[in-house]
Amino acid sequence: MSNHTVLNLPKHRNPVDANGNLKPNRTASAPYNFVPLPEVVVTVVDDANDWPDHDRYHPKRHTGYFEVTLTTKSPLYVRCPFTRDEFDLDEQDKDRNGHKVDNQTRYADRIKNTPHFFYTRDPDQPLIPGSSLRGILRSVLEIVSYGKVQWVTDKNLFFRRENGQLTFFGRAQMFRLPYSKRPIDLVPTELRRPEDIDYAEALFGFVRTKKELDDMNQRGVIQEIPKQGDKRRAYAGRVYVTDAGLVEGQPDFWLSDDPITPNILATPKPTAFQHYLTQQQPNNKNQLDHYDSPPPHETVIRGYKRYWHQGLNPDEGLTFEQIREQIEDERARLGQLAATSTQHTQFKPIKPGVKFTFRVYFENLSDRELGALCWTLHPLGGSQKEYCHHLGMGKPLGMGAVKLEATLHLTDHPTRYALLFDGDKWQTGTTGSGEALADRSTLERRTHEFEQHVLSALRLNTTCQRLFELKRIGMLLKMMEWPGFRPVLPPAPSNRVVTENGRQRPNTRYMTIQPNEYRDRPVLPNPQAFGGLTGEAEPASSDTSASGGGLTTHRPSHDLGSSPPVPSPPKGASQASPKAQKPKSRQAKATTKKELVTLVEGVKGGKAKVQTEEGEIIVCGNFPPYPQAAAGMRCRAEVTRQDGKAQRAIFKGWK
């Protein structure tokens, strides 16, 4: 199992100076960040038919449940679905008053903006749906278990297709770059093969699509399409999550008695490639990697997007009124917001400090699988750190931080089915008070087999005993740390980098359009820029390239939080004056100069042969993917000459 190649993926580099300090003019600010892609997919079984059948309990596997207490650390909101009457009105494009929706409809009257928290019978008895809880568990499991990368769009960004060709379309003033690659193309195929069975699919189940089955068949992974009932085609999950109910005795649980209009919650903008793609030259806005970057500008998507906690809790020195002000649109609070806005919504969140309980049932799990579920519920990181999951709406505003405390109960089936009653109660097969995962020794014991399995698959070049010693998992834990990092407001170009406790870190606010902070495309640093990680270990790559993700060769990997290595100056030379270094005699004859050159062929892969003014033919690189370049076109290039002879060139702009 897990006998896969460890990929050498492009590493994201932070916009820092020679001393490792963030460069304020090149550093972006955002309430989100990314956990990098896995270097390898860790599989649970080689063949799906090795999984246990669902019609029996297996004596060497574990069945039972976790009793989980969920405590809201910041305001929480999960929207209620439509009632039948609301659904019928929405289908008729009407508001809640039965009027046709138009540009004069108040946003509070739009059915999609119902402020109710999720409930089943009584609006004043909120529930957290099990599907939402299942989602937050799976999202963490996919990262920590080095699972497949599946949830990436396969839609192209900003282009129109005509007869299978890319078409440049749009007003010159509003022109946008048409990309030939999709975001999914920037995920190596080795990380998204349907035949690989990771921990997330092992625990939560899967159904292979026709497209996936056809792909496996064409590549010879399977000889024929599996029939219904074959575990290679579909396998039911062995983990079931109940709804979370409000713990009794909490009469005051709403943040506000009336609905709140939050700041605008916009959708992600993956076209901001300086945020969503790895960057290797973040300090040069003209050398940023984008979706169609040619070699050697290799890039992949940044990874799993997650939001920072922002400490919206009375324990962090805020009143409930101040917490509301952090969330609410100021114009709505002052009565200055247009009632017909189409970008605003309303909700009624639960305040911090409210408790819910739910259960996570499981059947026939191996030691490793049970350990993976334990780690997911209780992240095993620094012993002095508190880690919280993210749930519901408003994550960019600091909402949705929840603390999980789980107790493991295992079921003994011979005991359960030997007797119907246990005294005056039903015989459940469970004994004692269970195993509290908040006890670190219990958590370490239960997660040991799982962690060792993942670590062995990574082929590390150093000794690690725990997953939190890995840099990638350290970044996940950094983003789960409570209380997190509160944004410094109001927005100003001077506070994209802030100083806390004598240490620099990026701000966690959104950047502004007016003034336009996106104009120079500042780069979003990785989570390491927010302070020390729990570990720095990385896998030893077993390849020199990765196919399918636009990857061929890779630049040397440097520390994610530093600039490229700078050679020490020779004795007597000034550190600030590299000219003081005495070059080798051969290098002294090399010169670089901007010249006009003419293409003698079309551009392929960002490169083309060009002719200099002296008639020399050389290779010129770094051509952009647009416009379509053809022979005869002229451009400016930086030509390097050795002993007066042209050797190579780098594109610098069209004439």
XYZ file of C-alpha atoms in Angstrom:
655
model
C 0.000 0.000 0.000
C 1.029 3.597 -0.642
C 3.897 2.485 -2.889
C 3.716 5.662 -4.948
C 6.260 8.168 -6.169
C 6.873 11.102 -3.843
C 6.564 14.143 -6.103
C 8.906 17.100 -6.221
C 6.261 19.819 -6.372
C 7.017 23.521 -6.892
C 7.423 25.207 -3.512
C 5.735 28.507 -2.794
C 8.119 31.237 -1.719
C 7.157 34.184 0.421
C 7.803 37.818 -0.605
C 10.721 38.533 1.714
C 13.928 40.545 1.600
C 17.478 39.255 1.999
C 17.039 39.196 5.794
C 13.895 37.087 5.628
C 11.534 39.967 6.510
C 8.251 40.361 4.658
C 8.317 43.067 1.991
C 5.248 45.256 2.703
C 4.831 46.357 -0.922
C 4.848 42.740 -2.195
C 2.868 41.096 0.630
C -0.852 40.454 0.230
C -3.416 40.296 3.016
C -6.392 37.912 3.165
C -8.537 36.123 5.777
C -7.658 32.803 4.133
C -4.557 30.802 3.328
C -3.610 27.382 1.992
C -2.279 24.042 3.168
C 0.036 22.791 0.374
C -0.768 19.861 -1.885
C 0.398 16.438 -0.675
C 3.610 15.134 -2.205
C 2.086 11.659 -2.442
C -1.331 10.033 -1.991
C -1.379 7.590 0.917
C -3.634 4.647 0.099
C -5.391 2.403 2.607
C -5.776 -0.733 0.481
C -4.522 -1.766 -2.940
C -7.806 -3.401 -3.909
C -11.270 -2.250 -2.839
C -12.314 -5.890 -2.482
C -10.004 -6.097 0.556
C -12.485 -3.975 2.496
C -14.853 -5.673 4.956
C -18.387 -6.512 3.905
C -21.205 -4.519 5.474
C -23.323 -7.560 6.379
C -21.332 -8.632 9.431
C -19.158 -7.385 12.282
C -15.526 -8.426 12.005
C -13.899 -9.478 15.291
C -10.520 -7.850 14.553
C -12.064 -4.509 13.640
C -13.576 -1.726 15.739
C -17.221 -0.711 16.006
C -18.618 1.940 18.327
C -19.170 5.675 18.537
C -17.725 8.979 19.689
C -19.746 11.148 22.054
C -18.796 14.665 20.967
C -19.394 18.010 22.661
C -19.173 20.999 20.325
C -18.548 24.438 21.843
C -18.871 27.563 19.728
C -15.722 29.677 20.086
C -16.969 32.418 17.740
C -20.449 33.187 16.333
C -21.897 30.256 14.393
C -24.482 30.224 11.625
C -25.808 27.392 9.447
C -28.702 28.528 7.278
C -32.045 26.773 7.442
C -33.367 25.146 4.247
C -36.617 26.309 2.669
C -40.005 25.196 3.900
C -42.268 23.689 1.239
C -44.162 26.982 0.855
C -40.922 28.961 0.537
C -39.606 26.508 -2.025
C -42.738 26.889 -4.158
C -42.467 30.693 -4.035
C -38.784 30.594 -4.935
C -39.486 28.324 -7.901
C -41.951 30.962 -9.119
C -39.276 33.652 -8.677
C -41.301 35.362 -5.941
C -40.290 36.858 -2.591
C -41.676 35.793 0.787
C -44.627 38.192 0.341
C -45.620 36.563 -2.937
C -44.400 39.465 -5.091
C -42.349 38.950 -8.241
C -38.626 39.417 -7.585
C -37.134 42.426 -9.397
C -34.519 45.114 -8.808
C -36.825 46.782 -6.270
C -37.131 43.703 -4.046
C -35.703 44.189 -0.547
C -32.869 41.769 0.230
C -34.610 40.923 3.518
C -37.642 39.718 1.525
C -35.708 37.405 -0.776
C -36.391 33.823 0.239
C -32.750 32.788 -0.129
C -31.902 35.300 2.623
C -34.025 33.716 5.337
C -32.253 34.529 8.645
C -33.289 31.356 10.506
C -30.629 29.033 11.867
C -31.045 25.394 10.836
C -33.929 23.693 12.655
C -36.369 20.830 12.099
C -39.452 21.750 14.153
C -38.937 24.799 16.359
C -36.956 27.834 15.060
C -35.894 28.487 18.659
C -34.319 25.032 18.948
C -31.353 25.232 16.561
C -29.641 22.112 15.238
C -26.370 21.628 13.408
C -27.018 19.180 10.541
C -24.941 16.024 10.493
C -24.025 16.659 6.855
C -22.226 19.867 7.858
C -20.382 18.103 10.681
C -19.430 15.288 8.341
C -18.055 17.875 5.929
C -15.697 19.509 8.433
C -14.380 16.114 9.518
C -13.753 14.943 5.973
C -12.006 18.183 4.990
C -9.469 17.785 7.811
C -9.089 14.048 7.171
C -8.263 14.597 3.491
C -5.394 16.899 4.452
C -3.870 15.065 7.402
C -4.059 11.620 5.745
C -2.461 12.832 2.490
C -5.577 12.068 0.498
C -6.428 12.616 -3.158
C -7.044 16.120 -4.483
C -10.522 15.908 -5.983
C -12.515 19.069 -5.422
C -10.853 21.305 -8.038
C -12.810 22.923 -10.856
C -12.312 21.620 -14.388
C -13.765 24.772 -15.947
C -11.580 27.146 -17.915
C -11.105 30.669 -16.659
C -12.006 33.667 -18.823
C -12.231 32.531 -22.382
C -14.850 31.653 -24.967
C -14.549 28.491 -27.029
C -15.471 28.497 -30.717
C -14.942 25.369 -32.825
C -12.617 23.994 -30.177
C -10.289 27.008 -30.318
C -9.533 29.738 -27.799
C -11.043 33.058 -28.777
C -9.897 36.433 -27.493
C -13.076 38.323 -26.754
C -13.842 41.506 -24.855
C -13.559 45.274 -24.777
C -9.981 46.469 -24.746
C -10.575 48.415 -21.525
C -12.031 45.377 -19.757
C -9.915 42.729 -21.512
C -9.129 39.598 -19.511
C -6.520 36.958 -20.169
C -7.871 33.739 -21.705
C -6.199 30.706 -20.113
C -5.861 27.423 -21.954
C -5.249 25.475 -18.722
C -7.899 24.744 -16.135
C -7.183 24.775 -12.383
C -7.456 20.962 -12.363
C -4.620 20.850 -14.917
C -2.339 22.352 -12.269
C -2.869 19.334 -10.017
C -0.536 16.466 -11.006
C -2.399 13.391 -12.238
C -0.537 11.345 -9.610
C -2.576 13.150 -6.938
C -6.007 12.498 -8.466
C -6.082 8.953 -9.845
C -9.527 7.391 -9.264
C -8.056 3.961 -8.523
C -6.218 5.230 -5.437
C -8.252 4.577 -2.295
C -7.382 7.080 0.430
C -8.553 7.353 4.034
C -11.401 9.746 3.216
C -12.942 7.293 0.744
C -12.241 4.360 3.041
C -14.193 5.940 5.904
C -16.863 7.978 4.135
C -17.377 5.843 1.026
C -17.454 6.667 -2.672
C -19.221 6.096 -5.986
C -17.034 6.036 -9.089
C -18.404 8.097 -11.967
C -18.698 6.752 -15.510
C -15.895 9.101 -16.528
C -13.625 7.688 -13.818
C -14.440 4.083 -14.711
C -13.824 4.713 -18.415
C -10.500 6.357 -17.577
C -9.424 3.400 -15.442
C -10.464 1.004 -18.205
C -8.585 2.894 -20.928
C -5.403 2.961 -18.839
C -5.632 -0.766 -18.148
C -6.198 -0.367 -14.410
C -9.343 -2.473 -14.798
C -10.050 -4.893 -17.650
C -13.780 -4.210 -17.720
C -16.272 -1.880 -16.078
C -17.181 -3.374 -12.667
C -20.786 -4.435 -12.209
C -23.180 -3.126 -9.596
C -22.189 -4.464 -6.179
C -18.477 -4.564 -6.986
C -16.544 -2.602 -4.347
C -14.347 -1.074 -7.042
C -17.431 0.692 -8.388
C -18.942 1.897 -5.111
C -18.474 1.350 -1.400
C -20.710 2.600 1.390
C -19.146 4.603 4.176
C -18.544 3.197 7.633
C -18.830 6.510 9.499
C -22.186 8.133 10.308
C -22.651 11.550 11.897
C -25.818 12.608 13.724
C -27.246 16.110 13.970
C -25.886 18.172 16.861
C -28.528 19.174 19.380
C -28.440 22.092 21.785
C -27.408 21.119 25.319
C -30.262 21.802 27.739
C -30.095 24.622 30.258
C -28.845 27.332 27.870
C -31.729 29.805 27.565
C -29.690 32.647 26.038
C -27.816 31.447 22.968
C -28.459 34.014 20.193
C -25.825 36.658 19.459
C -28.648 39.092 18.695
C -32.426 38.954 18.986
C -32.812 40.539 15.547
C -31.209 39.434 12.245
C -27.771 40.798 11.372
C -26.719 42.029 7.928
C -23.082 40.927 7.612
C -20.361 42.401 5.482
C -20.529 41.118 1.910
C -19.603 37.448 1.650
C -18.234 37.134 -1.887
C -17.209 34.017 -3.810
C -13.553 32.985 -4.302
C -11.648 34.647 -7.151
C -9.198 32.004 -8.455
C -8.166 34.389 -11.245
C -6.072 36.154 -8.577
C -3.286 33.728 -9.461
C -0.807 35.486 -7.157
C -2.914 34.094 -4.286
C -4.110 30.766 -5.681
C -0.952 29.468 -7.419
C 2.514 28.789 -6.027
C 4.942 31.607 -6.779
C 8.701 31.242 -7.103
C 9.573 34.882 -7.817
C 7.098 36.750 -5.575
C 9.163 39.944 -5.434
C 8.885 40.580 -9.185
C 5.339 41.278 -10.360
C 6.458 40.730 -13.966
C 7.682 37.196 -13.219
C 4.630 35.837 -11.392
C 3.450 32.368 -12.332
C -0.062 32.120 -13.774
C -2.315 29.399 -15.191
C -0.454 29.271 -18.520
C 3.093 29.880 -17.310
C 5.581 28.201 -19.687
C 8.630 26.235 -18.519
C 10.706 26.793 -16.468
C 8.001 28.720 -14.593
C 6.397 25.622 -13.077
C 3.439 26.087 -10.753
C 0.617 24.181 -9.076
C -2.423 25.312 -7.138
C -1.582 26.434 -3.607
C -3.518 23.594 -1.997
C -6.443 23.383 0.430
C -8.040 26.736 1.172
C -8.816 27.413 4.831
C -9.688 30.490 6.888
C -7.955 32.006 9.882
C -9.646 32.080 13.264
C -9.993 35.662 14.490
C -10.601 35.309 18.232
C -14.198 36.602 18.242
C -14.857 35.516 21.811
C -15.415 37.344 25.141
C -12.437 35.407 26.533
C -10.273 37.323 24.035
C -11.265 40.731 25.417
C -14.319 41.490 23.274
C -17.887 42.217 24.331
C -20.777 40.631 22.448
C -21.578 44.052 20.993
C -18.011 44.404 19.701
C -18.218 40.927 18.199
C -21.409 41.913 16.394
C -19.720 45.063 15.081
C -16.886 42.947 13.658
C -19.423 40.977 11.615
C -22.118 43.496 10.722
C -21.979 45.812 7.722
C -21.521 49.278 9.189
C -23.893 50.820 6.647
C -26.674 48.478 7.777
C -26.038 49.359 11.411
C -26.265 53.072 10.571
C -29.312 52.643 8.335
C -27.357 53.706 5.238
C -27.522 50.444 3.270
C -29.812 50.250 0.249
C -32.667 47.889 1.091
C -32.639 46.577 -2.494
C -28.991 45.446 -2.403
C -28.442 42.157 -4.229
C -25.083 41.463 -2.566
C -26.192 41.399 1.051
C -27.923 38.766 3.116
C -29.079 38.426 6.722
C -28.719 35.822 9.426
C -29.221 35.118 13.107
C -26.057 33.505 14.497
C -25.455 31.696 17.757
C -23.094 33.454 20.149
C -19.754 32.097 21.407
C -19.769 29.702 24.356
C -22.858 27.667 23.402
C -22.649 23.865 23.600
C -24.089 21.170 21.324
C -23.701 17.389 21.421
C -23.667 14.798 18.662
C -22.377 11.319 17.942
C -20.089 9.860 15.304
C -20.878 6.168 14.773
C -18.439 3.841 13.029
C -18.314 0.188 11.987
C -15.554 -2.276 11.146
C -12.628 0.148 11.266
C -9.018 -1.011 11.399
C -6.602 0.387 13.986
C -5.282 2.834 11.385
C -8.724 3.971 10.295
C -9.884 4.483 13.872
C -6.700 6.444 14.548
C -7.359 8.661 11.534
C -10.832 9.444 12.847
C -9.439 10.190 16.322
C -6.859 12.604 14.846
C -9.549 14.313 12.776
C -11.759 14.924 15.806
C -8.849 15.919 18.068
C -5.906 17.306 16.049
C -2.669 16.152 17.648
C -0.308 19.130 17.655
C 1.518 21.231 20.218
C 0.676 20.263 23.792
C 0.129 23.913 24.778
C -2.009 24.793 21.749
C -5.778 24.761 21.335
C -7.124 23.718 17.947
C -10.570 24.478 16.531
C -12.472 23.382 13.450
C -14.360 25.698 11.087
C -18.085 25.326 10.458
C -20.873 27.237 8.751
C -21.079 30.670 7.136
C -19.027 33.808 7.686
C -15.572 32.243 7.945
C -13.898 35.300 6.312
C -15.423 37.379 9.126
C -14.018 35.145 11.860
C -17.221 33.153 12.387
C -17.606 29.385 12.654
C -14.810 28.446 15.077
C -15.893 25.363 17.047
C -14.076 23.262 19.637
C -14.693 19.490 19.571
C -14.225 17.274 22.630
C -14.763 13.589 21.897
C -14.997 10.465 24.028
C -14.508 7.073 22.367
C -16.872 4.188 23.179
C -16.125 0.758 21.686
C -18.791 -1.917 21.336
C -18.221 -5.551 22.319
C -20.601 -7.478 20.078
C -20.693 -10.836 21.914
C -21.715 -8.941 25.055
C -24.252 -6.808 23.214
C -26.066 -9.718 21.605
C -25.791 -12.184 24.500
C -28.332 -10.279 26.622
C -31.147 -7.878 25.813
C -30.895 -5.875 29.045
C -28.101 -4.545 31.221
C -29.899 -4.085 34.527
C -32.706 -1.627 33.852
C -31.148 -0.424 30.573
C -30.660 -1.829 27.102
C -27.510 -3.866 26.639
C -25.341 -1.811 24.253
C -22.090 -3.722 24.583
C -20.218 -0.654 25.841
C -18.655 -0.491 29.282
C -17.189 2.247 31.436
C -17.088 5.950 30.711
C -15.134 5.656 27.474
C -11.763 7.068 26.420
C -11.527 10.864 26.439
C -9.398 12.035 23.524
C -8.661 15.248 25.423
C -6.216 13.084 27.394
C -3.024 13.396 25.338
C -1.665 9.953 26.202
C -4.942 8.363 25.044
C -4.896 10.377 21.825
C -1.259 9.479 21.110
C -1.961 5.790 21.685
C -5.028 5.731 19.459
C -3.427 7.678 16.591
C -0.045 5.908 16.619
C -0.777 3.271 13.940
C -2.331 5.835 11.610
C 0.512 8.320 11.954
C 3.192 5.688 11.426
C 1.455 4.481 8.270
C 1.404 7.975 6.760
C 4.988 8.742 7.801
C 6.274 5.509 6.265
C 4.614 6.354 2.941
C 6.365 9.743 2.800
C 9.893 8.262 2.835
C 11.237 11.073 4.992
C 14.939 11.869 5.007
C 14.757 12.537 8.731
C 13.272 10.742 11.723
C 9.729 11.782 12.653
C 7.542 10.189 15.285
C 4.440 12.346 14.821
C 2.640 14.010 11.949
C 2.862 17.440 13.566
C 6.621 17.304 12.941
C 5.913 17.682 9.196
C 5.960 21.189 7.743
C 2.750 20.606 5.762
C 0.814 19.372 8.806
C 2.360 22.213 10.800
C 0.710 24.627 8.368
C -2.662 22.910 8.845
C -2.299 23.150 12.619
C -1.230 26.795 12.388
C -4.506 27.558 10.607
C -6.491 25.654 13.244
C -4.842 27.421 16.204
C -7.147 29.323 18.519
C -7.517 32.286 18.924
C -5.849 32.776 15.552
C -5.072 36.178 14.055
C -7.489 39.094 14.174
C -7.371 41.556 11.236
C -5.906 44.994 11.866
C -8.411 47.620 10.705
C -9.217 50.000 9.093
C -7.643 48.874 5.801
C -4.601 50.833 4.636
C -1.798 49.982 2.195
C 0.610 50.420 5.105
C -0.925 47.633 7.220
C -0.853 44.621 4.905
C 2.065 43.599 7.129
C 1.601 44.132 10.867
C 3.775 43.632 13.940
C 2.543 41.691 16.979
C 4.663 40.900 20.028
C 7.731 42.138 18.175
C 7.166 39.827 15.205
C 6.022 40.528 11.665
C 3.026 38.756 10.179
C 0.656 39.360 7.268
C -2.639 41.039 8.054
C -5.784 38.889 7.753
C -8.107 41.495 6.249
C -9.360 41.573 2.695
C -7.507 44.011 0.460
C -9.425 46.949 -0.993
C -10.486 47.853 -4.526
C -10.600 51.600 -3.754
C -7.734 52.276 -3.503
C -6.809 49.249 -5.606
C -4.381 47.154 -3.568
C -4.523 44.372 -6.178
C -2.994 46.492 -8.946
C 0.607 45.376 -8.390
C -0.463 41.788 -7.627
C 1.095 41.356 -4.160
C 1.660 37.720 -3.206
C -0.030 35.922 -0.309
C 2.580 34.397 2.053
C 2.074 30.860 3.335
C 1.067 30.051 6.959
C 4.706 29.863 8.027
C 4.801 33.671 7.835
C 2.470 33.743 10.879
C 4.979 32.247 13.286
C 6.741 29.035 14.144
C 5.308 25.711 13.009
C 5.153 22.515 15.039
C 7.562 20.879 12.584
C 9.786 21.487 9.563
C 10.273 17.979 8.112
C 9.518 17.364 4.438
C 9.403 14.194 2.315
C 12.397 13.204 0.226
C 11.315 13.404 -3.406
C 11.645 10.179 -5.386
C 11.174 11.868 -8.780
C 12.590 14.713 -10.814
C 9.338 15.612 -12.465
C 5.614 15.092 -12.131
C 3.396 14.490 -15.118
C -0.007 15.809 -15.925
C 0.133 18.925 -13.845
C 2.198 20.980 -16.190
C 5.349 19.866 -14.378
C 8.588 18.935 -16.097
C 11.627 20.165 -14.201
C 11.814 22.032 -10.959
C 13.954 24.740 -9.522
C 15.968 24.039 -6.392
C 13.757 23.954 -3.333
C 14.512 26.710 -0.820
C 12.984 27.377 2.564
C 9.426 28.594 2.182
C 10.042 31.598 4.332
C 13.262 32.842 2.817
C 14.762 34.317 -0.316
C 17.037 32.299 -2.634
C 20.413 31.536 -1.095
C 22.834 34.419 -1.560
C 26.529 33.483 -1.770
C 28.725 35.054 0.873
C 30.913 37.887 -0.450
C 34.638 37.277 -0.672
C 36.841 38.566 2.077
C 37.032 42.341 2.028
C 33.929 42.818 -0.130
C 30.867 44.691 1.076
C 27.716 42.620 1.656
C 25.657 45.381 0.047
C 27.876 45.660 -3.008
C 28.015 42.454 -5.044
C 30.091 44.324 -7.656
C 32.994 44.110 -5.234
C 33.138 40.361 -5.907
C 35.832 39.504 -8.416
C 34.246 37.438 -11.182
C 35.969 34.697 -13.021
C 37.790 35.773 -16.157
C 35.377 33.908 -18.427
C 32.374 35.603 -16.811
C 33.919 39.034 -17.351
C 33.443 38.597 -21.113
C 29.697 37.917 -20.809
C 27.423 40.910 -21.430
C 23.680 41.425 -21.381
C 21.905 44.092 -23.390
C 18.376 44.839 -24.555
C 18.047 44.508 -28.340
C 15.393 44.169 -31.024
C 15.022 40.639 -32.374
C 12.794 38.980 -34.991
C 10.978 35.660 -34.556
C 11.951 33.055 -37.150
C 9.322 30.574 -35.943
C 6.186 30.415 -33.840
C 6.377 30.278 -30.051
C 6.081 26.832 -28.461
C 6.196 26.278 -24.720
C 7.211 29.882 -24.137
C 10.283 29.587 -26.371
C 11.155 30.393 -30.008
C 14.156 30.931 -32.243
C 14.862 34.592 -32.984
C 17.272 36.509 -35.212
C 19.358 39.398 -33.886
C 20.153 42.562 -35.837
C 23.510 40.952 -36.708
C 21.737 37.933 -38.209
C 22.536 35.488 -35.395
C 19.950 32.790 -34.608
C 19.442 32.083 -30.886
C 16.725 30.725 -28.604
C 14.602 33.277 -26.757
C 12.538 32.235 -23.721
C 9.901 33.644 -21.359
C 7.372 34.501 -24.086
C 3.876 35.137 -22.667
C 0.976 32.915 -23.793
C -0.681 35.869 -25.469
C -0.889 37.225 -28.078
C -0.333 34.314 -30.477
C 3.214 34.944 -31.734
C 4.267 34.042 -35.277
C 7.391 34.214 -37.440
C 8.244 37.735 -38.556
C 7.034 39.480 -35.400
C 9.562 41.714 -33.642
C 10.113 42.101 -29.934
C 12.508 43.472 -27.369
C 14.773 40.937 -25.707
C 17.591 40.830 -23.211
C 20.405 39.219 -25.221
C 23.346 37.578 -23.463
C 26.609 37.559 -25.421
C 29.756 35.567 -24.710
C 32.930 36.970 -26.291
C 30.677 39.131 -28.447
C 28.597 36.209 -29.762
C 24.867 35.997 -28.982
C 24.122 32.957 -26.782
C 20.532 33.283 -25.582
C 17.771 35.817 -24.992
C 14.865 36.555 -22.668
C 11.677 38.174 -23.952
C 11.109 41.690 -22.557
C 8.163 43.029 -24.526
C 6.593 43.431 -27.954
C 7.822 46.207 -30.194
